[in-house]
PDB file of C-alpha atoms in Angstrom:
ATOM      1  CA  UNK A1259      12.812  12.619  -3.217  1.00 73.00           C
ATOM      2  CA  UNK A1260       9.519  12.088  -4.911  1.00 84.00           C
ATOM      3  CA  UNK A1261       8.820   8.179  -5.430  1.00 93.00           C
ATOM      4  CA  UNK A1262       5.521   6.726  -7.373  1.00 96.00           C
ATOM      5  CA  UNK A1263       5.242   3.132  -7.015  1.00 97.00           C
ATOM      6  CA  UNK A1264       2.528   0.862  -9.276  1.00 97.00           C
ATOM      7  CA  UNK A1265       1.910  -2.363  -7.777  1.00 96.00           C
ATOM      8  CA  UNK A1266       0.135  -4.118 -10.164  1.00 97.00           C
ATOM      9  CA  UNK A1267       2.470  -5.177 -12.900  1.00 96.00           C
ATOM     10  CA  UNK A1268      -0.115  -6.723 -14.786  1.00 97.00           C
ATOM     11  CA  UNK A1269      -4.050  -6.360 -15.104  1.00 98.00           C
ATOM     12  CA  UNK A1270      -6.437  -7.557 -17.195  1.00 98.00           C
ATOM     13  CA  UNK A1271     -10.525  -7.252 -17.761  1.00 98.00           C
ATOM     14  CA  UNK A1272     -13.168  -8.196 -19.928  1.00 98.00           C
ATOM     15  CA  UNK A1273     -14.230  -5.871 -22.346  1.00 98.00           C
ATOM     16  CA  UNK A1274     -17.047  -3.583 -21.715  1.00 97.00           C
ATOM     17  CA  UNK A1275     -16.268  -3.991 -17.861  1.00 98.00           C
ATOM     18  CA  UNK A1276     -14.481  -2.028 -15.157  1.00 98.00           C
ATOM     19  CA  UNK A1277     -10.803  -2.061 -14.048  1.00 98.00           C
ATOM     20  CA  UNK A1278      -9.107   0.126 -11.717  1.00 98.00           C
ATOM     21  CA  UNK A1279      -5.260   0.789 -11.275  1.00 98.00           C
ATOM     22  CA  UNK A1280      -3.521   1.526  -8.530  1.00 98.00           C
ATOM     23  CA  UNK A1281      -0.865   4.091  -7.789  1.00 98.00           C
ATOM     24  CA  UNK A1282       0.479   5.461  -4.454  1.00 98.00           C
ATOM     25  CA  UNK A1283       3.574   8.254  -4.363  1.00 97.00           C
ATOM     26  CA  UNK A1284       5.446   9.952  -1.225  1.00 96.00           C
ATOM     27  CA  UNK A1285       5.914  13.550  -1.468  1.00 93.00           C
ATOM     28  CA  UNK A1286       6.177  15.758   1.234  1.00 92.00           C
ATOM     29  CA  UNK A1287       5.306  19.041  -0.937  1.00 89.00           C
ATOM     30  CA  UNK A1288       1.452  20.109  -0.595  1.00 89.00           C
ATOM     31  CA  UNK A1289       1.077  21.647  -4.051  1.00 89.00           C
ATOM     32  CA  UNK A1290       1.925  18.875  -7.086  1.00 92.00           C
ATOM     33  CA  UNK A1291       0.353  17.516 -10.157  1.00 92.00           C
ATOM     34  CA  UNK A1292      -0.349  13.691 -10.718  1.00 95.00           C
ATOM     35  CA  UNK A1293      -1.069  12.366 -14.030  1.00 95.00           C
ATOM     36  CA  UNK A1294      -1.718   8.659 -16.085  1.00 97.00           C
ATOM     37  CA  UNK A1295      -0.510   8.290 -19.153  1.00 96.00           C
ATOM     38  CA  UNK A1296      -1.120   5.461 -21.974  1.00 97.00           C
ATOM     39  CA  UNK A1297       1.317   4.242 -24.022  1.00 96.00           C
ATOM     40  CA  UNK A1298       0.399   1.908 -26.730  1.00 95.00           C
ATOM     41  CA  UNK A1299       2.184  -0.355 -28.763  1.00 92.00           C
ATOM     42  CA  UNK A1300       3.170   2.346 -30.865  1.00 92.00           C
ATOM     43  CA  UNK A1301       4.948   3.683 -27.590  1.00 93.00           C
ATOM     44  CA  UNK A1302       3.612   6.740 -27.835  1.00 94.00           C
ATOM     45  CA  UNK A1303       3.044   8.552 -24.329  1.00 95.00           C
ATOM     46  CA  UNK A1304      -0.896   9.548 -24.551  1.00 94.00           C
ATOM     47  CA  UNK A1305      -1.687  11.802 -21.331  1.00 93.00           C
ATOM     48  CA  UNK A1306      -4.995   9.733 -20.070  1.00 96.00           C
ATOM     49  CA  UNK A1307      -6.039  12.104 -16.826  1.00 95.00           C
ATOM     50  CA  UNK A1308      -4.581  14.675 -14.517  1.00 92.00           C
ATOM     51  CA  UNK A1309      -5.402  15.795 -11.440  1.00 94.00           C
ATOM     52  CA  UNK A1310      -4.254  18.808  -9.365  1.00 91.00           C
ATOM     53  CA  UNK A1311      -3.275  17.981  -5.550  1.00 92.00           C
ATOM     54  CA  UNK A1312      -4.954  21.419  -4.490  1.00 90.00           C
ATOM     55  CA  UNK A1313      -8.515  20.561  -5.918  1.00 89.00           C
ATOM     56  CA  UNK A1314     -10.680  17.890  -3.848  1.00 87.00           C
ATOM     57  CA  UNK A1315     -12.888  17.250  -6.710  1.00 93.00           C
ATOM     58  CA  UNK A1316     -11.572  13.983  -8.648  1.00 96.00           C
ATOM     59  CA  UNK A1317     -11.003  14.424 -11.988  1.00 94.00           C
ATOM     60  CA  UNK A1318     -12.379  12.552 -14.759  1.00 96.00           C
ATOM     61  CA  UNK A1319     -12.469  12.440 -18.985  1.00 94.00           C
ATOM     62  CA  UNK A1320     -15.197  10.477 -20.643  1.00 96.00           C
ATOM     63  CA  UNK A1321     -14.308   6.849 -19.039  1.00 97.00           C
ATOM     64  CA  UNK A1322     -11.886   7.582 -17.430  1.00 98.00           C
ATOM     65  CA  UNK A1323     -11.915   8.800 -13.558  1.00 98.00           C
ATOM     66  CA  UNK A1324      -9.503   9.125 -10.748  1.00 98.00           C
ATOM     67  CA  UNK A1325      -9.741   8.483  -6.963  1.00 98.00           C
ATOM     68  CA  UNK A1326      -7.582  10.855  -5.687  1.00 97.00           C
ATOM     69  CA  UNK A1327      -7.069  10.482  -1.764  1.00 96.00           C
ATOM     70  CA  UNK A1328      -4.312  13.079  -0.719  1.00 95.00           C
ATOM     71  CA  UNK A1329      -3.892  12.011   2.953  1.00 95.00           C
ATOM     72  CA  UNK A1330      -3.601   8.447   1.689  1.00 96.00           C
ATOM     73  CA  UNK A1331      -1.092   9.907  -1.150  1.00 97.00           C
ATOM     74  CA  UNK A1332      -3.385   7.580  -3.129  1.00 97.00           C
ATOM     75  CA  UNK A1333      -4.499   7.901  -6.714  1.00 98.00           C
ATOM     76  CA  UNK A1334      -6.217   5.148  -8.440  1.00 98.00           C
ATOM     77  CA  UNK A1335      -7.533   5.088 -12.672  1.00 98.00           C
ATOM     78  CA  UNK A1336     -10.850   3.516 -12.795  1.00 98.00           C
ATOM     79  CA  UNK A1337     -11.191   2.968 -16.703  1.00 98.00           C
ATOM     80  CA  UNK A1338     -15.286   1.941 -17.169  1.00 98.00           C
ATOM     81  CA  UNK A1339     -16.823   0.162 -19.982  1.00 98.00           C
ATOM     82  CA  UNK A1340     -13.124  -0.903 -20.776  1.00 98.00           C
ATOM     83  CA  UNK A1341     -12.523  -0.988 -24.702  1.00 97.00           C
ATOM     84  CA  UNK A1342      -9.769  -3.269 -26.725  1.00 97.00           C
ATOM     85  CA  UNK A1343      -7.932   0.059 -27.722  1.00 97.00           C
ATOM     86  CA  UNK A1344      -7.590   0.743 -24.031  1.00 98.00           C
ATOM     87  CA  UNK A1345      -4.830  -1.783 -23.751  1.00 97.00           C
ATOM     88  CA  UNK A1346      -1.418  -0.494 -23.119  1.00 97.00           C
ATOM     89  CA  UNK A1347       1.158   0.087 -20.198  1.00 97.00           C
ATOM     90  CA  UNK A1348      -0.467   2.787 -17.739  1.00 98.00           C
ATOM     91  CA  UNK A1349       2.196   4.810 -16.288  1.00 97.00           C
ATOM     92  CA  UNK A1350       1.098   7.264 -13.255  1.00 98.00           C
ATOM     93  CA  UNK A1351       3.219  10.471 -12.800  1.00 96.00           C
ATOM     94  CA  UNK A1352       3.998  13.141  -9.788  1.00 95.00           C
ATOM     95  CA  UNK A1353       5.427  16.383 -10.642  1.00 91.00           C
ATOM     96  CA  UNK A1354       5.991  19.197  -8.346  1.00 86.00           C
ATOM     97  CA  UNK A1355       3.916  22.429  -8.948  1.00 76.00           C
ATOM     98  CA  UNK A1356       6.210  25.010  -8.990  1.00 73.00           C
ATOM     99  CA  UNK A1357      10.056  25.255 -10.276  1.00 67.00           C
ATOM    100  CA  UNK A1358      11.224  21.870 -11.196  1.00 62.00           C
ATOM    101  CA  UNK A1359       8.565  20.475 -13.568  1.00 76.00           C
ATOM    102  CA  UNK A1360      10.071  17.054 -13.769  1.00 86.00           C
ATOM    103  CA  UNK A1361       7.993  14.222 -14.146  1.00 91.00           C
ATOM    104  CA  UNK A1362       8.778  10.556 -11.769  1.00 93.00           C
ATOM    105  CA  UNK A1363       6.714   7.958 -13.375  1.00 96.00           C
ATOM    106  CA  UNK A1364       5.563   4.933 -11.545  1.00 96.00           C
ATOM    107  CA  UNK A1365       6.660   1.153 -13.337  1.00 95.00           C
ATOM    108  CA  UNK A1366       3.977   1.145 -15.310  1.00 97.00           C
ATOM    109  CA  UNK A1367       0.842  -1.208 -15.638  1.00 97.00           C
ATOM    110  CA  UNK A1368       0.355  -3.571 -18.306  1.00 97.00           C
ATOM    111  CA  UNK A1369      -3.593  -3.474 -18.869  1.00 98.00           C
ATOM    112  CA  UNK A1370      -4.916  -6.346 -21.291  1.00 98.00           C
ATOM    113  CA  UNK A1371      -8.292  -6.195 -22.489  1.00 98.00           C
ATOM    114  CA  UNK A1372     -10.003  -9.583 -23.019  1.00 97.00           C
ATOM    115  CA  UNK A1373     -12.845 -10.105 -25.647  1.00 96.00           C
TER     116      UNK A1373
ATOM    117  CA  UNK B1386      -3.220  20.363 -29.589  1.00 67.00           C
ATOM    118  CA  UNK B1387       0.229  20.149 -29.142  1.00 82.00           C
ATOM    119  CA  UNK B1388       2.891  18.413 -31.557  1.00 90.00           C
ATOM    120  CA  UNK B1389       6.249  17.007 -30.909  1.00 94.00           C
ATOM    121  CA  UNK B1390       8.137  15.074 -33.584  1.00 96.00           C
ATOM    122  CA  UNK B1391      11.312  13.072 -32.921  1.00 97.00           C
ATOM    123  CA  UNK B1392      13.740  12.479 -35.758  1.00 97.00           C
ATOM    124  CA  UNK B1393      14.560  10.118 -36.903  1.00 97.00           C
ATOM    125  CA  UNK B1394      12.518   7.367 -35.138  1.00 97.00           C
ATOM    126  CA  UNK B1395      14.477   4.291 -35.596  1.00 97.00           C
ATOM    127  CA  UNK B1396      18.417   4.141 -36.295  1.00 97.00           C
ATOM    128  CA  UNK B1397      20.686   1.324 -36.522  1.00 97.00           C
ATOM    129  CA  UNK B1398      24.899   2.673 -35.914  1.00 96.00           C
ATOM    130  CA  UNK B1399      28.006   0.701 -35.494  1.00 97.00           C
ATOM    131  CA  UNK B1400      29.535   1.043 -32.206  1.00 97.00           C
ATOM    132  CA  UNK B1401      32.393   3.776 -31.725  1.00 97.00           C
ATOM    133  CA  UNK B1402      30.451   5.927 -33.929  1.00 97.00           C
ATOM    134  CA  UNK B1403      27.761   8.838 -32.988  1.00 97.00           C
ATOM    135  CA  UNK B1404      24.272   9.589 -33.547  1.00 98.00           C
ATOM    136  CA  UNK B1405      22.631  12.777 -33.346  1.00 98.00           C
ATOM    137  CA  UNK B1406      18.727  12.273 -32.558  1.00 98.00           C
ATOM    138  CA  UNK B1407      16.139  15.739 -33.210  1.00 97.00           C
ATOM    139  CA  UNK B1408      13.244  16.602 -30.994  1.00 96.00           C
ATOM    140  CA  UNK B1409      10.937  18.992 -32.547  1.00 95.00           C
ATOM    141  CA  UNK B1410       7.886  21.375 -31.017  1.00 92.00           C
ATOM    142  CA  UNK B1411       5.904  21.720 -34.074  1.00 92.00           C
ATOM    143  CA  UNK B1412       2.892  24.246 -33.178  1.00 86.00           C
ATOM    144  CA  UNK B1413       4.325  25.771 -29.893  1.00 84.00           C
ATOM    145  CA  UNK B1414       7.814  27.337 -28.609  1.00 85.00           C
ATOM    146  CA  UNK B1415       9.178  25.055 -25.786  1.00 86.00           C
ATOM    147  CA  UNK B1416      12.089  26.869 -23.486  1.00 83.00           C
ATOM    148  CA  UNK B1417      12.204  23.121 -21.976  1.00 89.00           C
ATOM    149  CA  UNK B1418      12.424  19.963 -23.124  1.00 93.00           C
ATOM    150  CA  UNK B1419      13.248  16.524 -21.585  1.00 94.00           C
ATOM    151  CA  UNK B1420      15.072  13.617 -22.554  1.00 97.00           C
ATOM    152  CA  UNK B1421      14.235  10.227 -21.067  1.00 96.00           C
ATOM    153  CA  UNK B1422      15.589   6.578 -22.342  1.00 97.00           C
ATOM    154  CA  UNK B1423      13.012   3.625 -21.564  1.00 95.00           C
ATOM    155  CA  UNK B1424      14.312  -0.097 -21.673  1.00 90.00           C
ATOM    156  CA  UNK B1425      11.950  -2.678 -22.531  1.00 87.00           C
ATOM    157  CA  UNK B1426       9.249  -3.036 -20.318  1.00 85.00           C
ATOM    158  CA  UNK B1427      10.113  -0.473 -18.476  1.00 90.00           C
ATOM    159  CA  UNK B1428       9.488   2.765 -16.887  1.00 93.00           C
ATOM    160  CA  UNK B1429      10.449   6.457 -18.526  1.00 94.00           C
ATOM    161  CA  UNK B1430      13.697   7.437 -16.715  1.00 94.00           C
ATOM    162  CA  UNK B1431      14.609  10.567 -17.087  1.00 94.00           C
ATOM    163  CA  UNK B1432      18.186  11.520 -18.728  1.00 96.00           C
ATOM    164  CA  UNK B1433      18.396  15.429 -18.925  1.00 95.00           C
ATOM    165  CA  UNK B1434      16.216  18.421 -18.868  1.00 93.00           C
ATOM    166  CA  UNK B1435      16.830  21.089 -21.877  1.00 90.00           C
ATOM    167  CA  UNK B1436      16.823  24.474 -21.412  1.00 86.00           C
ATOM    168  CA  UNK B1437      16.735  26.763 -24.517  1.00 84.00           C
ATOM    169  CA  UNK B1438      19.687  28.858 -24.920  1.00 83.00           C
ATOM    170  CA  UNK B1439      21.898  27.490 -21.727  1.00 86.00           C
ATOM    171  CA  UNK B1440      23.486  24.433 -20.938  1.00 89.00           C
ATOM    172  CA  UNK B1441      21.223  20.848 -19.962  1.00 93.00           C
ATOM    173  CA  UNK B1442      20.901  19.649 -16.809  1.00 93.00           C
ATOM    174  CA  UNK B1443      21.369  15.932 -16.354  1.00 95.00           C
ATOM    175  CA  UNK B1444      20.044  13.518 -13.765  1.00 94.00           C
ATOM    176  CA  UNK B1445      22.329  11.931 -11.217  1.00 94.00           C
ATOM    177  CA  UNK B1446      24.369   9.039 -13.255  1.00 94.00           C
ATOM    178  CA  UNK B1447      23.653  10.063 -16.468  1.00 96.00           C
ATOM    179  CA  UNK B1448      27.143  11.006 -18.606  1.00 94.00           C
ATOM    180  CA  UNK B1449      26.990  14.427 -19.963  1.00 93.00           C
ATOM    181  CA  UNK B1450      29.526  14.095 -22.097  1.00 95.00           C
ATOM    182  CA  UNK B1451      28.254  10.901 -23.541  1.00 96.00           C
ATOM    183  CA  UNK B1452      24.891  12.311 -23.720  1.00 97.00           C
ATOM    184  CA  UNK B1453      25.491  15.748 -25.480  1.00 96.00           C
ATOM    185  CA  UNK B1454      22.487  17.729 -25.102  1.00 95.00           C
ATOM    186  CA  UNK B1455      21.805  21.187 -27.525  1.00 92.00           C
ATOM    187  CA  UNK B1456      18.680  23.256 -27.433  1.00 90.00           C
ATOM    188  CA  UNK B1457      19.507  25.596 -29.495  1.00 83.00           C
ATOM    189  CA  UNK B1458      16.385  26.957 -30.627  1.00 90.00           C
ATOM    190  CA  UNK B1459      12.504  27.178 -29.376  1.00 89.00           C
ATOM    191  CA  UNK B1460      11.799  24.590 -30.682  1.00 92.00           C
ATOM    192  CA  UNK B1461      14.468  22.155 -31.263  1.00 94.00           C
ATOM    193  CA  UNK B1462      16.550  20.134 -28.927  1.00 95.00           C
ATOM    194  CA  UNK B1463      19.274  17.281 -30.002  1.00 96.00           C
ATOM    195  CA  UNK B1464      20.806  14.676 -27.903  1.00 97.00           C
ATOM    196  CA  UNK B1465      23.886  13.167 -29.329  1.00 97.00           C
ATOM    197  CA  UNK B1466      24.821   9.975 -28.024  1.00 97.00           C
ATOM    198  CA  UNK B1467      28.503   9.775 -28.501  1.00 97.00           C
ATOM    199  CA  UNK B1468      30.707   6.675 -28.883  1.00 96.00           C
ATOM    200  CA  UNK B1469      27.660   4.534 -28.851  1.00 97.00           C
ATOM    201  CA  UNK B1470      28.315   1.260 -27.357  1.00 96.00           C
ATOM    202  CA  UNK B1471      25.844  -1.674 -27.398  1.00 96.00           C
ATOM    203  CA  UNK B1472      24.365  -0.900 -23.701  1.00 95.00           C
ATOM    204  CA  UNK B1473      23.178   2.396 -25.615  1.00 96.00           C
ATOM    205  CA  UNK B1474      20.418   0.722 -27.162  1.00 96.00           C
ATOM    206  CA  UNK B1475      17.241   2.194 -25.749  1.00 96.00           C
ATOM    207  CA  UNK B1476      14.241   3.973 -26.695  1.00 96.00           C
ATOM    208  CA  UNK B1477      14.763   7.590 -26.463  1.00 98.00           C
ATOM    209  CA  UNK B1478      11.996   9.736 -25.665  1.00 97.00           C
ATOM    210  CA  UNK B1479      11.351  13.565 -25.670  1.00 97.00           C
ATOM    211  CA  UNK B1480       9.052  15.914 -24.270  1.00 95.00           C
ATOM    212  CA  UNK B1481       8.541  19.410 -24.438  1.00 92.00           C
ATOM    213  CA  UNK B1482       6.368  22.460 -22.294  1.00 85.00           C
ATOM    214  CA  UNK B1483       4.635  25.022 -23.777  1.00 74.00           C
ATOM    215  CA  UNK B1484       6.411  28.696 -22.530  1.00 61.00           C
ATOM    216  CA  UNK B1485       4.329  30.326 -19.890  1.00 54.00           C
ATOM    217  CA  UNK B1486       3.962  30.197 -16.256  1.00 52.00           C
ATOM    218  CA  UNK B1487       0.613  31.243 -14.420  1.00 46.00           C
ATOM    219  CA  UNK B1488       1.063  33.024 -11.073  1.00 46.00           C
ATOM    220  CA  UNK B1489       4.615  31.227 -10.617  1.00 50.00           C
ATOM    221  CA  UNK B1490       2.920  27.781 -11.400  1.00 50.00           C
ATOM    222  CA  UNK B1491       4.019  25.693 -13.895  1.00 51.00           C
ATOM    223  CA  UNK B1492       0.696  24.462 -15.120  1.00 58.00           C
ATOM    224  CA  UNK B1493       1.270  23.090 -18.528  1.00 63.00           C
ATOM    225  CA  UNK B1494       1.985  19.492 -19.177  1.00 69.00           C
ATOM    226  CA  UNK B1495       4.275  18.040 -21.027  1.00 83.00           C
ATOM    227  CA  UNK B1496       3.694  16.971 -24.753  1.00 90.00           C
ATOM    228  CA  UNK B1497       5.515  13.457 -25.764  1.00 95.00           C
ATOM    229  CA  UNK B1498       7.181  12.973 -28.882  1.00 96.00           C
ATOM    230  CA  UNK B1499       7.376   9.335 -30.727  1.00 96.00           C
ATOM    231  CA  UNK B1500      10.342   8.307 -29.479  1.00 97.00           C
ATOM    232  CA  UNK B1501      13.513   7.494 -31.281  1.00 98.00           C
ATOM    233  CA  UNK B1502      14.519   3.482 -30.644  1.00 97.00           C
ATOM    234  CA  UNK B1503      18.153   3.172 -30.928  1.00 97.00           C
ATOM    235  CA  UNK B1504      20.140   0.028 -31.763  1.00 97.00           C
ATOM    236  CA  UNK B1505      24.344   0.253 -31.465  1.00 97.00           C
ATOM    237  CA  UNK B1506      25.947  -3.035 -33.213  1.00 96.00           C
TER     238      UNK B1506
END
Protein backbone atom coordinates (compact mmCIF):
# COMPACT_ATOMS: atom_id res chain seq x y z
CA UNK A 1 0.00 0.00 0.00
CA UNK A 2 0.84 3.53 -0.92
CA UNK A 3 1.92 5.61 2.32
CA UNK A 4 2.82 9.60 2.23
CA UNK A 5 4.22 10.72 5.37
CA UNK A 6 4.76 14.79 6.27
CA UNK A 7 7.12 15.27 8.95
CA UNK A 8 6.86 18.62 9.77
CA UNK A 9 3.68 19.17 11.68
CA UNK A 10 4.23 22.67 11.97
CA UNK A 11 6.25 25.44 9.98
CA UNK A 12 6.42 28.83 10.04
CA UNK A 13 8.36 31.88 8.04
CA UNK A 14 8.56 35.41 7.76
CA UNK A 15 6.75 36.97 5.17
CA UNK A 16 8.30 37.73 1.92
CA UNK A 17 10.85 34.80 2.66
CA UNK A 18 11.29 31.17 1.66
CA UNK A 19 9.93 27.95 3.25
CA UNK A 20 10.08 24.56 2.01
CA UNK A 21 7.93 21.43 3.03
CA UNK A 22 8.76 18.21 3.12
CA UNK A 23 7.04 15.08 1.93
CA UNK A 24 8.38 11.53 1.28
CA UNK A 25 5.84 8.46 0.06
CA UNK A 26 6.63 4.57 -0.66
CA UNK A 27 5.20 3.25 -3.73
CA UNK A 28 6.49 0.58 -5.59
CA UNK A 29 4.49 1.53 -8.96
CA UNK A 30 6.77 3.59 -11.55
CA UNK A 31 3.97 5.61 -13.14
CA UNK A 32 1.92 7.93 -10.30
CA UNK A 33 0.91 11.46 -9.76
CA UNK A 34 1.94 13.54 -6.60
CA UNK A 35 0.23 16.64 -5.73
CA UNK A 36 0.07 19.63 -2.67
CA UNK A 37 -2.87 20.94 -1.86
CA UNK A 38 -3.87 24.12 0.42
CA UNK A 39 -6.55 24.20 2.53
CA UNK A 40 -7.41 27.36 4.23
CA UNK A 41 -9.41 28.22 7.01
CA UNK A 42 -12.31 28.05 4.96
CA UNK A 43 -11.26 24.26 4.53
CA UNK A 44 -11.47 24.34 1.19
CA UNK A 45 -8.98 21.83 -0.65
CA UNK A 46 -7.05 24.34 -3.22
CA UNK A 47 -4.76 22.03 -5.56
CA UNK A 48 -1.26 24.13 -5.06
CA UNK A 49 1.17 21.94 -7.62
CA UNK A 50 1.34 18.60 -9.31
CA UNK A 51 3.85 16.78 -10.64
CA UNK A 52 3.92 13.65 -12.87
CA UNK A 53 6.43 10.75 -11.66
CA UNK A 54 7.31 10.08 -15.48
CA UNK A 55 8.60 13.72 -16.21
CA UNK A 56 12.18 14.71 -14.68
CA UNK A 57 11.51 18.30 -15.06
CA UNK A 58 10.14 19.73 -11.56
CA UNK A 59 7.17 21.39 -11.76
CA UNK A 60 6.40 24.76 -10.67
CA UNK A 61 3.30 27.63 -10.65
CA UNK A 62 4.21 31.21 -10.04
CA UNK A 63 5.87 30.73 -6.36
CA UNK A 64 5.43 27.79 -5.99
CA UNK A 65 8.04 24.87 -7.06
CA UNK A 66 8.63 21.28 -6.31
CA UNK A 67 11.80 19.16 -5.79
CA UNK A 68 10.83 16.08 -7.02
CA UNK A 69 13.58 13.28 -6.42
CA UNK A 70 12.02 9.87 -7.60
CA UNK A 71 14.82 7.52 -6.42
CA UNK A 72 14.65 9.31 -3.08
CA UNK A 73 10.62 8.99 -3.37
CA UNK A 74 11.13 12.61 -2.25
CA UNK A 75 9.00 15.61 -3.05
CA UNK A 76 9.47 18.81 -1.29
CA UNK A 77 7.08 22.51 -1.84
CA UNK A 78 9.40 25.35 -1.81
CA UNK A 79 6.81 28.33 -1.50
CA UNK A 80 9.18 31.76 -2.30
CA UNK A 81 8.46 35.23 -1.36
CA UNK A 82 5.93 33.58 1.15
CA UNK A 83 2.64 35.77 1.44
CA UNK A 84 0.08 35.96 4.65
CA UNK A 85 -2.67 34.29 2.39
CA UNK A 86 -0.28 31.41 1.95
CA UNK A 87 -1.04 30.17 5.41
CA UNK A 88 -2.95 27.01 5.68
CA UNK A 89 -2.45 23.15 6.27
CA UNK A 90 -0.35 21.77 3.17
CA UNK A 91 -1.40 18.34 2.47
CA UNK A 92 0.89 16.30 -0.19
CA UNK A 93 -0.90 13.52 -2.20
CA UNK A 94 0.18 10.15 -4.26
CA UNK A 95 -2.19 8.69 -6.60
CA UNK A 96 -1.55 5.88 -8.89
CA UNK A 97 -1.63 6.64 -12.71
CA UNK A 98 -3.73 4.27 -14.08
CA UNK A 99 -7.07 2.42 -12.70
CA UNK A 100 -7.56 3.32 -9.14
CA UNK A 101 -7.38 7.14 -9.03
CA UNK A 102 -7.51 7.36 -5.29
CA UNK A 103 -5.79 9.94 -3.60
CA UNK A 104 -3.48 9.03 0.08
CA UNK A 105 -2.75 12.33 1.55
CA UNK A 106 0.13 12.90 3.83
CA UNK A 107 -0.86 14.55 7.70
CA UNK A 108 -0.74 17.68 6.56
CA UNK A 109 1.53 20.79 7.36
CA UNK A 110 0.44 23.64 9.27
CA UNK A 111 2.36 26.67 7.52
CA UNK A 112 2.09 30.09 9.54
CA UNK A 113 3.17 33.12 7.97
CA UNK A 114 4.71 35.74 10.31
CA UNK A 115 4.57 39.57 9.56
CA UNK B 1 -12.37 25.73 -14.06
CA UNK B 2 -14.04 23.15 -12.41
CA UNK B 3 -16.99 23.49 -9.74
CA UNK B 4 -18.13 21.23 -7.04
CA UNK B 5 -20.76 22.33 -4.52
CA UNK B 6 -21.62 20.38 -1.36
CA UNK B 7 -25.06 20.78 0.17
CA UNK B 8 -25.78 21.74 2.64
CA UNK B 9 -22.48 22.86 4.29
CA UNK B 10 -23.17 22.83 7.90
CA UNK B 11 -26.02 20.65 9.69
CA UNK B 12 -26.79 20.17 13.20
CA UNK B 13 -29.22 16.46 13.76
CA UNK B 14 -30.23 14.71 16.86
CA UNK B 15 -28.76 11.40 17.23
CA UNK B 16 -30.85 8.25 15.96
CA UNK B 17 -31.93 10.32 13.17
CA UNK B 18 -30.39 10.59 9.40
CA UNK B 19 -28.92 13.09 7.25
CA UNK B 20 -28.65 13.05 3.67
CA UNK B 21 -25.58 15.35 2.49
CA UNK B 22 -25.45 16.42 -1.75
CA UNK B 23 -22.28 16.66 -3.73
CA UNK B 24 -22.71 18.47 -6.89
CA UNK B 25 -20.37 18.77 -10.32
CA UNK B 26 -21.58 22.02 -11.50
CA UNK B 27 -19.78 22.66 -15.05
CA UNK B 28 -18.57 19.04 -15.79
CA UNK B 29 -20.12 15.31 -15.73
CA UNK B 30 -18.19 13.26 -13.05
CA UNK B 31 -18.69 9.18 -13.45
CA UNK B 32 -16.61 9.33 -9.98
CA UNK B 33 -16.76 10.96 -7.04
CA UNK B 34 -15.16 10.50 -3.56
CA UNK B 35 -16.21 10.84 -0.16
CA UNK B 36 -13.67 11.53 2.58
CA UNK B 37 -14.46 12.63 6.44
CA UNK B 38 -11.53 14.83 8.04
CA UNK B 39 -11.39 15.22 11.96
CA UNK B 40 -9.93 18.23 13.30
CA UNK B 41 -6.55 18.73 12.51
CA UNK B 42 -6.37 16.10 10.57
CA UNK B 43 -5.67 14.43 7.39
CA UNK B 44 -8.47 13.66 4.43
CA UNK B 45 -9.31 9.94 4.93
CA UNK B 46 -10.98 8.55 2.47
CA UNK B 47 -14.62 6.88 3.09
CA UNK B 48 -15.95 5.60 -0.37
CA UNK B 49 -15.40 6.08 -4.00
CA UNK B 50 -18.76 6.77 -6.19
CA UNK B 51 -19.32 5.37 -9.26
CA UNK B 52 -22.22 6.73 -11.41
CA UNK B 53 -24.86 4.31 -12.07
CA UNK B 54 -23.40 1.15 -9.86
CA UNK B 55 -22.94 0.54 -6.41
CA UNK B 56 -19.88 2.60 -4.10
CA UNK B 57 -16.99 1.14 -3.12
CA UNK B 58 -15.92 1.73 0.46
CA UNK B 59 -12.53 1.71 2.12
CA UNK B 60 -11.55 -1.00 4.55
CA UNK B 61 -13.53 -0.12 8.01
CA UNK B 62 -15.80 2.15 6.74
CA UNK B 63 -19.76 0.87 7.33
CA UNK B 64 -21.61 0.75 4.15
CA UNK B 65 -24.65 0.54 5.50
CA UNK B 66 -24.11 3.39 7.84
CA UNK B 67 -22.61 5.34 5.14
CA UNK B 68 -25.23 4.97 2.26
CA UNK B 69 -23.67 6.13 -0.80
CA UNK B 70 -26.02 7.06 -4.25
CA UNK B 71 -24.64 8.46 -7.44
CA UNK B 72 -27.32 8.49 -9.23
CA UNK B 73 -26.67 10.92 -11.80
CA UNK B 74 -23.46 12.67 -13.62
CA UNK B 75 -23.33 14.85 -11.58
CA UNK B 76 -24.71 14.20 -8.25
CA UNK B 77 -23.65 11.90 -5.52
CA UNK B 78 -25.32 11.68 -1.80
CA UNK B 79 -23.96 10.10 1.23
CA UNK B 80 -26.47 9.43 3.88
CA UNK B 81 -25.19 8.97 7.19
CA UNK B 82 -27.70 6.84 8.91
CA UNK B 83 -28.47 6.59 12.65
CA UNK B 84 -26.05 9.34 13.31
CA UNK B 85 -24.43 8.97 16.57
CA UNK B 86 -22.19 11.64 18.19
CA UNK B 87 -18.73 9.96 16.91
CA UNK B 88 -20.35 10.96 13.40
CA UNK B 89 -19.41 14.40 13.73
CA UNK B 90 -16.84 15.16 11.08
CA UNK B 91 -16.23 17.25 8.19
CA UNK B 92 -17.35 15.57 5.13
CA UNK B 93 -15.66 16.23 2.03
CA UNK B 94 -16.31 15.43 -1.72
CA UNK B 95 -14.51 15.32 -4.80
CA UNK B 96 -15.27 14.64 -8.19
CA UNK B 97 -13.18 13.73 -11.85
CA UNK B 98 -13.95 15.05 -14.91
CA UNK B 99 -15.06 11.83 -17.49
CA UNK B 100 -12.26 10.99 -19.81
CA UNK B 101 -9.26 8.89 -19.81
CA UNK B 102 -6.15 9.63 -22.15
CA UNK B 103 -4.38 6.55 -23.54
CA UNK B 104 -5.68 4.41 -20.41
CA UNK B 105 -4.33 7.20 -18.01
CA UNK B 106 -6.30 8.76 -15.68
CA UNK B 107 -4.91 12.23 -15.97
CA UNK B 108 -7.45 14.52 -14.52
CA UNK B 109 -7.40 15.63 -10.96
CA UNK B 110 -9.78 15.75 -8.70
CA UNK B 111 -11.95 18.94 -8.02
CA UNK B 112 -12.86 19.50 -4.08
CA UNK B 113 -16.08 20.57 -2.97
CA UNK B 114 -16.61 22.83 0.39
CA UNK B 115 -17.16 20.32 2.59
CA UNK B 116 -20.20 19.61 4.64
CA UNK B 117 -19.25 19.81 8.71
CA UNK B 118 -21.55 17.62 10.52
CA UNK B 119 -22.53 17.84 14.20
CA UNK B 120 -24.88 14.70 15.77
CA UNK B 121 -26.27 15.82 19.40
Amino acid sequence: AQTVTQSQPEMSVQEAETVTLSCTYDTSESDYYLFWYKQPPSRQMILVIRQEAYKQQNATENRFSVNFQKAAKSFSLKISDSQLGDAAMYFCAYRYSFGNEKLTFGTGTRLTIIP
Amino acid sequence: GAVVSQHPSWVICKSGTSVKIECRSLDFQATTMFWYRQFPKQSLMLMATSNEGSKATYEQGVEKDKFLINHASLTLSTLTVTSAHPEDSSFYICSARDLGLADQKTTYEQYFGPGTRLTVT
